[in-house]
Amino acid sequence: MAKNLFDDFSPVSAKLWKQKIQFELKGADYNETLIWNSPEDIKVKPFYDKEDFTKKNTVSTKATQFKICQNIFVYDLEKSIEKGLDSIHRGAESLRFTIPEENVNITKLLDKLPLENIPIYFHFTFLSIDFVKKIDAIAKEKKATIYCLLDPIGQLAKDGNWYKTQEKNNFETIEKLSIETNSLSIISINSSLYQNAGANMVQQIAYSMAHANEYFNRISTINHPIVFQISVGGNYFFEIAKLRAFRILFTLIAKEYNHNFDCHLLVTPTKRNKTIYDYNVNMLRTTTECMSAILGGADTIANLPYDALYHKDNEFGDRIARNQLLILKEESYFDKVDNPADGSYYIENLTNQLAEKALLLFKDIEANGGFLKQLNDGLIKRKIQESADSEQALFDSGKETLLGTNKYPNKNDKMKGELELFPFIKIKPRKTLITPIIEKRLAEKLEQVRLSEE
């Protein structure tokens, strides 16, 4: 029997480690020097050991099975079909189509695609029973895996208005679809909205769970997985823990409704920390964010092209974004181990703290009328805005840095002639039921000043 080499060393307790660190600090205060407080009010220590591993939550993450997704906006049908087939040929393992209007020929769009092994996601700018039923018939005929990302509450939160439908309300439409379709997942939660608007991680998790709980309460039949569309930011280990906490809390809540499906996580890098100046740094940001997504347990990842803020969809940006994921999967071996974060004292501790704090906030929301009530009252938007303002103040003061923007900016970098898209908040005056939650990047104000001075 092999000898355990570690038996030759006496165990070192956390107390002894801390004493050694305090000695090395030469009089500096341990707490003030080495412990920092996150926006979620989590005190992060300089080291973690088995004494911090007090509660093991079972999180099943299948990194070996994550899919690389290609986003396609269906403006020209023939070009969208061509792009879908080309993306699959170049390494995409799933496709997410954005459908802008009901007159798109969905049968023709899907006809040439290898639906038997390529999952398809549909994002709509409308809500139509007939259109979704066409997709359901195709899914049934071709035994395809298709997710229709229908989220009326997310539409209200982002746009300020519900979808216009023939039914009395959007929930009635979803209820009919849940009964009349059998081959589709139709319910989605747009968690990305909260992250891109500036919510901290506890808020993102709790609001997403309360958001999902509204569907559990209002839709009698949910026989397929619910898809969470999630954005991940640059706080590497926290983002890994965030995705794990999503699964823990969803399982806890879904069990109360006898919903036995795991949630499906469709993850993309955030836009909040992306910049138009020194735009190549965006590739570094999205790479680490995709790494967090894989290790945290994303089912599917759609990378964000480095130039997505200011360029229209283009072959080069899409190819680079897709290749980043291919390198992580095929050359960095990120798909070789399931549950890769298991046993990390730090990540396990963060996962537990995020889950516990989010559960407390979720319970508070439910005790005070539920998510929809607080959304209509403006409370959700106000809380997100407070968090966003705190982060913006850190960025404006230089305490939170974005390389190439508020740290080591390249003064010779000119962008005014490169802007094919408007990269800032778009104001669209209209009558709305509620004030919508607005997505905003940290660098917008600084970038507007620099553009005006070019």
CSV table of C-alpha atoms in Angstrom, one decimal:
chain,number,residue,atom,x,y,z
A,1,MET,CA,0.0,0.0,0.0
A,2,ALA,CA,1.4,3.4,-1.0
A,3,LYS,CA,2.5,5.6,1.9
A,4,ASN,CA,0.7,8.9,2.4
A,5,LEU,CA,3.5,11.4,2.2
A,6,PHE,CA,1.5,14.1,3.9
A,7,ASP,CA,1.6,12.1,7.2
A,8,ASP,CA,5.2,13.4,7.6
A,9,PHE,CA,3.8,16.9,8.0
A,10,SER,CA,1.8,18.0,11.0
A,11,PRO,CA,-1.5,19.7,10.1
A,12,VAL,CA,-1.6,23.5,10.1
A,13,SER,CA,-4.8,25.1,11.5
A,14,ALA,CA,-6.3,28.3,10.1
A,15,LYS,CA,-5.3,30.0,13.4
A,16,LEU,CA,-1.6,29.2,12.8
A,17,TRP,CA,-1.8,30.4,9.2
A,18,LYS,CA,-3.4,33.7,10.4
A,19,GLN,CA,-0.6,34.1,13.0
A,20,LYS,CA,2.0,33.6,10.4
A,21,ILE,CA,0.4,36.2,8.1
A,22,GLN,CA,0.1,38.7,10.9
A,23,PHE,CA,3.8,38.3,11.6
A,24,GLU,CA,4.7,38.9,7.9
A,25,LEU,CA,2.5,42.0,7.9
A,26,LYS,CA,5.0,43.6,10.4
A,27,GLY,CA,2.3,45.5,12.4
A,28,ALA,CA,-0.2,46.3,9.7
A,29,ASP,CA,-3.8,45.5,10.6
A,30,TYR,CA,-4.8,42.1,9.2
A,31,ASN,CA,-8.5,43.0,8.6
A,32,GLU,CA,-7.8,46.4,7.0
A,33,THR,CA,-4.9,45.1,4.9
A,34,LEU,CA,-6.2,41.8,3.6
A,35,ILE,CA,-9.9,41.5,4.0
A,36,TRP,CA,-12.1,43.3,1.4
A,37,ASN,CA,-15.9,43.7,1.3
A,38,SER,CA,-17.7,42.8,-1.9
A,39,PRO,CA,-20.8,44.7,-3.2
A,40,GLU,CA,-22.9,41.8,-1.9
A,41,ASP,CA,-21.5,42.5,1.6
A,42,ILE,CA,-19.3,39.3,1.6
A,43,LYS,CA,-16.1,39.7,3.5
A,44,VAL,CA,-13.4,38.0,1.4
A,45,LYS,CA,-10.5,36.6,3.3
A,46,PRO,CA,-6.9,36.1,2.1
A,47,PHE,CA,-7.1,32.3,2.5
A,48,TYR,CA,-9.7,29.6,3.0
A,49,ASP,CA,-9.3,26.1,4.5
A,50,LYS,CA,-11.5,23.2,5.6
A,51,GLU,CA,-12.8,25.2,8.5
A,52,ASP,CA,-14.6,27.4,6.0
A,53,PHE,CA,-16.1,24.3,4.4
A,54,THR,CA,-19.0,24.1,6.8
A,55,LYS,CA,-21.9,23.3,4.5
A,56,LYS,CA,-21.7,21.2,1.4
A,57,ASN,CA,-24.5,22.0,-1.1
A,58,THR,CA,-24.9,19.5,-3.9
A,59,VAL,CA,-24.5,21.3,-7.2
A,60,SER,CA,-24.4,19.2,-10.4
A,61,THR,CA,-22.6,21.0,-13.1
A,62,LYS,CA,-21.7,19.2,-16.4
A,63,ALA,CA,-18.8,21.2,-17.9
A,64,THR,CA,-18.1,18.2,-20.2
A,65,GLN,CA,-21.4,18.9,-22.0
A,66,PHE,CA,-21.5,22.7,-22.4
A,67,LYS,CA,-22.5,23.9,-25.8
A,68,ILE,CA,-21.0,26.8,-27.9
A,69,CYS,CA,-23.8,29.0,-29.2
A,70,GLN,CA,-23.9,31.4,-32.2
A,71,ASN,CA,-26.3,34.4,-32.1
A,72,ILE,CA,-28.1,35.1,-35.3
A,73,PHE,CA,-30.5,38.0,-36.0
A,74,VAL,CA,-32.9,37.0,-38.7
A,75,TYR,CA,-33.1,40.0,-40.9
A,76,ASP,CA,-32.5,38.3,-44.3
A,77,LEU,CA,-33.8,34.7,-44.2
A,78,GLU,CA,-31.4,33.2,-46.8
A,79,LYS,CA,-28.4,34.9,-45.2
A,80,SER,CA,-29.5,33.7,-41.7
A,81,ILE,CA,-29.7,30.1,-43.0
A,82,GLU,CA,-26.3,30.4,-44.6
A,83,LYS,CA,-24.8,31.9,-41.4
A,84,GLY,CA,-26.3,29.1,-39.3
A,85,LEU,CA,-24.9,26.3,-41.5
A,86,ASP,CA,-21.5,28.1,-41.7
A,87,SER,CA,-21.4,28.6,-37.9
A,88,ILE,CA,-22.1,24.9,-37.3
A,89,HIS,CA,-19.4,24.0,-39.8
A,90,ARG,CA,-16.9,26.3,-37.9
A,91,GLY,CA,-17.6,24.9,-34.5
A,92,ALA,CA,-20.9,26.2,-33.2
A,93,GLU,CA,-22.9,23.5,-31.3
A,94,SER,CA,-26.2,25.5,-30.9
A,95,LEU,CA,-27.9,28.5,-32.5
A,96,ARG,CA,-29.9,31.4,-31.0
A,97,PHE,CA,-32.1,33.1,-33.5
A,98,THR,CA,-33.6,36.5,-32.8
A,99,ILE,CA,-37.0,36.7,-34.7
A,100,PRO,CA,-38.1,40.3,-35.2
A,101,GLU,CA,-41.5,39.7,-36.7
A,102,GLU,CA,-44.2,37.1,-37.2
A,103,ASN,CA,-43.9,36.9,-41.0
A,104,VAL,CA,-40.6,35.1,-40.9
A,105,ASN,CA,-40.8,31.7,-42.7
A,106,ILE,CA,-39.8,29.6,-39.7
A,107,THR,CA,-40.2,26.3,-41.6
A,108,LYS,CA,-37.7,27.4,-44.3
A,109,LEU,CA,-35.4,28.8,-41.6
A,110,LEU,CA,-35.1,25.4,-39.9
A,111,ASP,CA,-35.4,23.1,-42.9
A,112,LYS,CA,-31.7,22.7,-43.8
A,113,LEU,CA,-30.3,22.8,-40.2
A,114,PRO,CA,-29.2,19.5,-38.5
A,115,LEU,CA,-31.8,19.7,-35.8
A,116,GLU,CA,-31.2,16.2,-34.5
A,117,ASN,CA,-28.0,17.3,-32.7
A,118,ILE,CA,-28.0,21.1,-32.7
A,119,PRO,CA,-30.2,22.7,-29.9
A,120,ILE,CA,-32.0,25.9,-31.2
A,121,TYR,CA,-33.0,28.9,-29.1
A,122,PHE,CA,-35.5,31.5,-30.3
A,123,HIS,CA,-35.8,35.0,-29.0
A,124,PHE,CA,-38.9,36.9,-30.1
A,125,THR,CA,-39.8,40.6,-30.1
A,126,PHE,CA,-43.5,39.5,-30.1
A,127,LEU,CA,-45.7,36.9,-28.5
A,128,SER,CA,-47.8,34.7,-30.8
A,129,ILE,CA,-49.5,31.3,-30.1
A,130,ASP,CA,-49.7,30.4,-33.8
A,131,PHE,CA,-46.0,31.1,-34.4
A,132,VAL,CA,-44.8,29.0,-31.4
A,133,LYS,CA,-47.1,26.2,-32.4
A,134,LYS,CA,-45.5,26.0,-35.8
A,135,ILE,CA,-42.1,25.6,-34.1
A,136,ASP,CA,-43.6,23.0,-31.8
A,137,ALA,CA,-44.8,21.0,-34.8
A,138,ILE,CA,-41.3,21.1,-36.4
A,139,ALA,CA,-39.7,20.1,-33.1
A,140,LYS,CA,-42.0,17.1,-32.8
A,141,GLU,CA,-41.5,16.0,-36.4
A,142,LYS,CA,-37.7,16.3,-36.4
A,143,LYS,CA,-37.2,15.3,-32.7
A,144,ALA,CA,-35.4,18.6,-32.2
A,145,THR,CA,-34.3,20.3,-29.0
A,146,ILE,CA,-35.8,23.8,-29.2
A,147,TYR,CA,-36.2,26.5,-26.6
A,148,CYS,CA,-38.5,29.4,-27.1
A,149,LEU,CA,-37.3,32.1,-24.8
A,150,LEU,CA,-40.7,33.6,-23.8
A,151,ASP,CA,-40.5,36.0,-20.9
A,152,PRO,CA,-43.5,38.4,-20.6
A,153,ILE,CA,-42.3,39.6,-17.2
A,154,GLY,CA,-38.8,40.3,-18.6
A,155,GLN,CA,-40.5,42.2,-21.5
A,156,LEU,CA,-42.4,44.4,-18.9
A,157,ALA,CA,-39.2,45.0,-16.9
A,158,LYS,CA,-37.1,45.9,-19.9
A,159,ASP,CA,-39.6,47.7,-22.1
A,160,GLY,CA,-42.1,49.0,-19.6
A,161,ASN,CA,-45.0,47.3,-21.4
A,162,TRP,CA,-46.4,43.8,-21.8
A,163,TYR,CA,-46.5,42.1,-25.2
A,164,LYS,CA,-49.6,42.8,-27.3
A,165,THR,CA,-51.6,39.7,-27.6
A,166,GLN,CA,-55.2,38.6,-28.5
A,167,GLU,CA,-55.5,36.9,-25.1
A,168,LYS,CA,-56.6,38.8,-22.0
A,169,ASN,CA,-53.1,39.0,-20.7
A,170,ASN,CA,-49.6,37.5,-21.4
A,171,PHE,CA,-50.0,34.9,-18.7
A,172,GLU,CA,-53.1,33.5,-20.4
A,173,THR,CA,-51.0,33.2,-23.6
A,174,ILE,CA,-48.2,31.3,-21.9
A,175,GLU,CA,-50.8,29.1,-20.1
A,176,LYS,CA,-52.4,28.2,-23.5
A,177,LEU,CA,-49.0,27.5,-25.0
A,178,SER,CA,-47.9,25.3,-22.1
A,179,ILE,CA,-51.0,23.2,-22.6
A,180,GLU,CA,-51.0,23.1,-26.4
A,181,THR,CA,-47.3,22.5,-27.0
A,182,ASN,CA,-45.5,19.4,-26.0
A,183,SER,CA,-42.1,19.4,-27.7
A,184,LEU,CA,-40.7,22.8,-26.6
A,185,SER,CA,-39.4,24.6,-23.6
A,186,ILE,CA,-41.2,27.9,-23.6
A,187,ILE,CA,-40.5,29.8,-20.4
A,188,SER,CA,-37.4,31.8,-19.9
A,189,ILE,CA,-36.0,34.3,-17.3
A,190,ASN,CA,-34.0,37.3,-18.6
A,191,SER,CA,-31.6,37.5,-15.7
A,192,SER,CA,-29.1,39.4,-18.0
A,193,LEU,CA,-31.2,42.5,-17.7
A,194,TYR,CA,-30.5,42.8,-14.0
A,195,GLN,CA,-26.8,42.3,-14.4
A,196,ASN,CA,-26.4,44.7,-17.3
A,197,ALA,CA,-28.4,47.3,-15.4
A,198,GLY,CA,-26.0,47.1,-12.4
A,199,ALA,CA,-27.6,44.7,-9.9
A,200,ASN,CA,-25.2,43.0,-7.5
A,201,MET,CA,-25.0,39.2,-7.5
A,202,VAL,CA,-27.3,38.6,-4.6
A,203,GLN,CA,-29.9,40.8,-6.3
A,204,GLN,CA,-29.4,39.0,-9.7
A,205,ILE,CA,-30.1,35.6,-8.1
A,206,ALA,CA,-32.9,36.7,-5.8
A,207,TYR,CA,-34.7,38.7,-8.5
A,208,SER,CA,-34.4,35.9,-11.0
A,209,MET,CA,-35.8,33.4,-8.5
A,210,ALA,CA,-38.7,35.7,-7.6
A,211,HIS,CA,-39.2,36.3,-11.4
A,212,ALA,CA,-39.4,32.5,-11.9
A,213,ASN,CA,-41.7,32.1,-8.9
A,214,GLU,CA,-44.3,34.3,-10.6
A,215,TYR,CA,-44.5,31.8,-13.5
A,216,PHE,CA,-44.7,28.9,-11.1
A,217,ASN,CA,-47.7,30.6,-9.4
A,218,ARG,CA,-49.5,31.6,-12.6
A,219,ILE,CA,-48.8,28.8,-15.1
A,220,SER,CA,-50.4,25.5,-14.1
A,221,THR,CA,-48.3,23.3,-16.4
A,222,ILE,CA,-44.6,23.6,-16.8
A,223,ASN,CA,-43.4,20.4,-18.2
A,224,HIS,CA,-40.0,21.4,-19.6
A,225,PRO,CA,-36.9,23.1,-18.2
A,226,ILE,CA,-37.0,26.8,-17.5
A,227,VAL,CA,-34.2,28.7,-19.3
A,228,PHE,CA,-32.3,31.4,-17.4
A,229,GLN,CA,-30.5,33.8,-19.7
A,230,ILE,CA,-27.6,35.0,-17.5
A,231,SER,CA,-24.8,37.5,-18.0
A,232,VAL,CA,-21.5,37.1,-16.2
A,233,GLY,CA,-19.0,39.8,-15.3
A,234,GLY,CA,-15.3,40.0,-14.5
A,235,ASN,CA,-15.3,38.9,-10.9
A,236,TYR,CA,-14.0,35.5,-11.8
A,237,PHE,CA,-14.6,33.4,-8.7
A,238,PHE,CA,-17.7,35.2,-7.7
A,239,GLU,CA,-19.3,34.5,-11.1
A,240,ILE,CA,-18.5,30.8,-10.8
A,241,ALA,CA,-20.2,30.8,-7.4
A,242,LYS,CA,-23.1,32.8,-8.7
A,243,LEU,CA,-24.1,30.2,-11.3
A,244,ARG,CA,-23.8,27.4,-8.8
A,245,ALA,CA,-26.0,29.4,-6.3
A,246,PHE,CA,-28.6,29.8,-9.2
A,247,ARG,CA,-28.9,26.0,-9.4
A,248,ILE,CA,-29.1,25.5,-5.6
A,249,LEU,CA,-31.9,28.1,-5.1
A,250,PHE,CA,-33.8,27.1,-8.2
A,251,THR,CA,-33.8,23.4,-7.1
A,252,LEU,CA,-35.0,24.5,-3.7
A,253,ILE,CA,-37.9,26.6,-5.1
A,254,ALA,CA,-38.9,24.3,-7.9
A,255,LYS,CA,-39.2,21.4,-5.5
A,256,GLU,CA,-42.1,23.2,-3.8
A,257,TYR,CA,-44.1,23.1,-7.1
A,258,ASN,CA,-43.1,19.5,-7.9
A,259,HIS,CA,-41.1,20.8,-10.9
A,260,ASN,CA,-38.5,18.1,-11.3
A,261,PHE,CA,-36.4,19.6,-14.1
A,262,ASP,CA,-33.1,21.3,-13.5
A,263,CYS,CA,-32.8,24.9,-14.7
A,264,HIS,CA,-31.1,25.4,-18.1
A,265,LEU,CA,-28.4,28.2,-18.0
A,266,LEU,CA,-27.8,30.1,-21.2
A,267,VAL,CA,-24.9,32.4,-20.4
A,268,THR,CA,-23.2,35.3,-22.2
A,269,PRO,CA,-20.6,37.8,-21.1
A,270,THR,CA,-22.0,41.1,-19.7
A,271,LYS,CA,-21.9,44.3,-21.7
A,272,ARG,CA,-21.6,46.4,-18.5
A,273,ASN,CA,-17.8,46.3,-18.4
A,274,LYS,CA,-17.2,46.4,-22.1
A,275,THR,CA,-15.6,49.5,-23.8
A,276,ILE,CA,-15.3,51.0,-27.2
A,277,TYR,CA,-11.9,52.4,-26.6
A,278,ASP,CA,-9.0,49.9,-26.4
A,279,TYR,CA,-11.6,47.4,-27.6
A,280,ASN,CA,-9.2,44.5,-27.9
A,281,VAL,CA,-9.2,44.3,-24.1
A,282,ASN,CA,-12.9,43.2,-24.5
A,283,MET,CA,-11.5,39.8,-25.8
A,284,LEU,CA,-9.5,39.4,-22.5
A,285,ARG,CA,-12.7,40.2,-20.5
A,286,THR,CA,-14.9,37.8,-22.4
A,287,THR,CA,-12.4,35.0,-22.2
A,288,THR,CA,-12.3,35.0,-18.4
A,289,GLU,CA,-16.0,35.5,-18.3
A,290,CYS,CA,-16.5,32.4,-20.5
A,291,MET,CA,-14.2,30.5,-18.2
A,292,SER,CA,-16.3,31.5,-15.2
A,293,ALA,CA,-19.4,30.4,-17.2
A,294,ILE,CA,-18.0,26.9,-17.9
A,295,LEU,CA,-16.6,26.3,-14.4
A,296,GLY,CA,-19.9,27.6,-12.9
A,297,GLY,CA,-22.0,25.1,-14.9
A,298,ALA,CA,-23.4,26.9,-17.9
A,299,ASP,CA,-25.3,24.6,-20.2
A,300,THR,CA,-24.8,26.8,-23.2
A,301,ILE,CA,-22.5,29.8,-23.8
A,302,ALA,CA,-23.0,32.5,-26.4
A,303,ASN,CA,-19.9,34.7,-26.4
A,304,LEU,CA,-20.0,38.4,-27.0
A,305,PRO,CA,-17.9,39.6,-30.0
A,306,TYR,CA,-15.2,42.1,-29.0
A,307,ASP,CA,-16.8,44.8,-31.3
A,308,ALA,CA,-20.4,44.1,-30.5
A,309,LEU,CA,-20.9,47.6,-29.0
A,310,TYR,CA,-20.1,49.6,-32.0
A,311,HIS,CA,-20.0,47.3,-35.1
A,312,LYS,CA,-22.9,45.5,-36.8
A,313,ASP,CA,-22.7,41.7,-36.9
A,314,ASN,CA,-19.7,40.8,-38.9
A,315,GLU,CA,-18.0,37.5,-39.8
A,316,PHE,CA,-14.6,38.4,-38.2
A,317,GLY,CA,-16.1,39.4,-34.8
A,318,ASP,CA,-18.3,36.3,-34.7
A,319,ARG,CA,-15.5,34.0,-35.7
A,320,ILE,CA,-13.1,35.4,-33.0
A,321,ALA,CA,-15.9,35.1,-30.3
A,322,ARG,CA,-16.6,31.5,-31.3
A,323,ASN,CA,-12.9,30.6,-31.5
A,324,GLN,CA,-12.4,31.8,-27.9
A,325,LEU,CA,-14.8,29.2,-26.8
A,326,LEU,CA,-13.3,26.6,-29.1
A,327,ILE,CA,-9.9,27.2,-27.6
A,328,LEU,CA,-11.2,26.8,-24.1
A,329,LYS,CA,-13.0,23.6,-25.0
A,330,GLU,CA,-10.5,21.9,-27.4
A,331,GLU,CA,-7.1,23.3,-26.4
A,332,SER,CA,-7.5,24.3,-22.7
A,333,TYR,CA,-9.5,21.1,-21.8
A,334,PHE,CA,-12.2,23.0,-19.9
A,335,ASP,CA,-14.7,20.2,-21.0
A,336,LYS,CA,-12.8,17.3,-19.5
A,337,VAL,CA,-14.2,17.3,-15.9
A,338,ASP,CA,-17.8,17.6,-14.5
A,339,ASN,CA,-18.2,19.7,-11.3
A,340,PRO,CA,-14.8,21.3,-11.6
A,341,ALA,CA,-15.3,23.8,-8.8
A,342,ASP,CA,-16.2,21.1,-6.2
A,343,GLY,CA,-14.0,21.0,-3.2
A,344,SER,CA,-12.6,24.6,-3.6
A,345,TYR,CA,-12.9,26.0,-0.1
A,346,TYR,CA,-13.2,29.5,-1.5
A,347,ILE,CA,-15.8,28.8,-4.2
A,348,GLU,CA,-17.8,26.6,-1.9
A,349,ASN,CA,-17.9,29.3,0.7
A,350,LEU,CA,-18.8,32.0,-1.8
A,351,THR,CA,-21.6,29.7,-3.2
A,352,ASN,CA,-23.1,29.2,0.2
A,353,GLN,CA,-23.0,32.9,1.1
A,354,LEU,CA,-24.5,34.0,-2.2
A,355,ALA,CA,-27.2,31.4,-2.0
A,356,GLU,CA,-28.1,32.2,1.7
A,357,LYS,CA,-28.2,36.0,1.1
A,358,ALA,CA,-30.2,35.6,-2.1
A,359,LEU,CA,-32.7,33.3,-0.3
A,360,LEU,CA,-33.2,35.9,2.4
A,361,LEU,CA,-33.9,38.6,-0.2
A,362,PHE,CA,-36.2,36.2,-2.2
A,363,LYS,CA,-38.2,35.6,1.0
A,364,ASP,CA,-38.4,39.3,1.7
A,365,ILE,CA,-39.8,39.9,-1.8
A,366,GLU,CA,-42.4,37.2,-1.4
A,367,ALA,CA,-43.4,38.4,2.0
A,368,ASN,CA,-44.0,41.9,0.6
A,369,GLY,CA,-46.3,41.1,-2.3
A,370,GLY,CA,-44.0,39.2,-4.8
A,371,PHE,CA,-41.8,40.2,-7.7
A,372,LEU,CA,-44.5,41.7,-10.0
A,373,LYS,CA,-45.9,43.9,-7.3
A,374,GLN,CA,-42.4,45.3,-6.4
A,375,LEU,CA,-41.6,45.7,-10.1
A,376,ASN,CA,-44.8,47.7,-10.7
A,377,ASP,CA,-44.2,49.7,-7.6
A,378,GLY,CA,-40.7,50.6,-8.9
A,379,LEU,CA,-38.9,49.1,-5.9
A,380,ILE,CA,-36.9,46.6,-8.0
A,381,LYS,CA,-35.7,49.3,-10.4
A,382,ARG,CA,-34.8,51.6,-7.4
A,383,LYS,CA,-32.8,48.9,-5.6
A,384,ILE,CA,-30.9,48.0,-8.8
A,385,GLN,CA,-30.2,51.7,-9.5
A,386,GLU,CA,-28.7,52.1,-6.0
A,387,SER,CA,-26.4,49.2,-6.6
A,388,ALA,CA,-25.5,50.5,-10.1
A,389,ASP,CA,-24.8,54.0,-8.7
A,390,SER,CA,-22.4,52.6,-6.0
A,391,GLU,CA,-20.5,50.7,-8.7
A,392,GLN,CA,-20.5,53.7,-11.0
A,393,ALA,CA,-19.0,55.9,-8.2
A,394,LEU,CA,-16.2,53.3,-7.7
A,395,PHE,CA,-15.5,53.4,-11.5
A,396,ASP,CA,-15.6,57.2,-11.6
A,397,SER,CA,-13.2,57.5,-8.7
A,398,GLY,CA,-10.8,55.0,-10.2
A,399,LYS,CA,-11.3,52.4,-7.5
A,400,GLU,CA,-12.9,50.0,-10.0
A,401,THR,CA,-10.8,50.0,-13.2
A,402,LEU,CA,-11.3,49.1,-16.8
A,403,LEU,CA,-7.9,48.8,-18.5
A,404,GLY,CA,-7.6,51.2,-21.4
A,405,THR,CA,-10.5,53.4,-20.3
A,406,ASN,CA,-10.0,54.8,-16.8
A,407,LYS,CA,-6.6,53.1,-16.3
A,408,TYR,CA,-3.8,53.5,-18.9
A,409,PRO,CA,-5.9,55.0,-21.6
A,410,ASN,CA,-4.4,55.3,-25.1
A,411,LYS,CA,-4.9,59.0,-25.9
A,412,ASN,CA,-4.2,58.2,-29.6
A,413,ASP,CA,-7.1,55.8,-29.8
A,414,LYS,CA,-9.8,57.4,-32.1
A,415,MET,CA,-13.3,55.8,-32.4
A,416,LYS,CA,-15.6,58.4,-33.9
A,417,GLY,CA,-15.2,57.0,-37.4
A,418,GLU,CA,-15.6,53.4,-36.3
A,419,LEU,CA,-19.1,53.7,-34.8
A,420,GLU,CA,-21.6,51.7,-37.0
A,421,LEU,CA,-23.9,51.4,-33.9
A,422,PHE,CA,-24.8,53.9,-31.2
A,423,PRO,CA,-23.0,52.4,-28.1
A,424,PHE,CA,-24.9,54.4,-25.4
A,425,ILE,CA,-28.3,54.4,-23.8
A,426,LYS,CA,-31.0,54.9,-26.4
A,427,ILE,CA,-33.9,57.2,-25.3
A,428,LYS,CA,-37.2,56.2,-26.8
A,429,PRO,CA,-40.0,58.4,-25.4
A,430,ARG,CA,-43.3,56.5,-25.2
A,431,LYS,CA,-46.1,55.7,-22.9
A,432,THR,CA,-45.3,52.8,-20.6
A,433,LEU,CA,-47.0,51.0,-17.7
A,434,ILE,CA,-43.9,51.1,-15.5
A,435,THR,CA,-40.5,52.8,-15.8
A,436,PRO,CA,-38.3,50.2,-17.5
A,437,ILE,CA,-35.1,48.9,-16.0
A,438,ILE,CA,-32.3,50.4,-18.1
A,439,GLU,CA,-29.1,48.6,-19.1
A,440,LYS,CA,-26.0,50.9,-18.9
A,441,ARG,CA,-22.3,50.4,-19.3
A,442,LEU,CA,-19.8,51.8,-16.7
A,443,ALA,CA,-17.7,53.6,-19.3
A,444,GLU,CA,-20.5,55.4,-21.2
A,445,LYS,CA,-20.0,58.8,-19.6
A,446,LEU,CA,-16.2,58.8,-20.0
A,447,GLU,CA,-16.5,57.6,-23.6
A,448,GLN,CA,-18.9,60.3,-24.6
A,449,VAL,CA,-16.5,62.9,-23.2
A,450,ARG,CA,-13.6,61.4,-25.2
A,451,LEU,CA,-15.7,61.2,-28.4
A,452,SER,CA,-16.6,64.9,-28.1
A,453,GLU,CA,-12.9,65.8,-27.8
A,454,GLU,CA,-11.8,63.9,-30.9
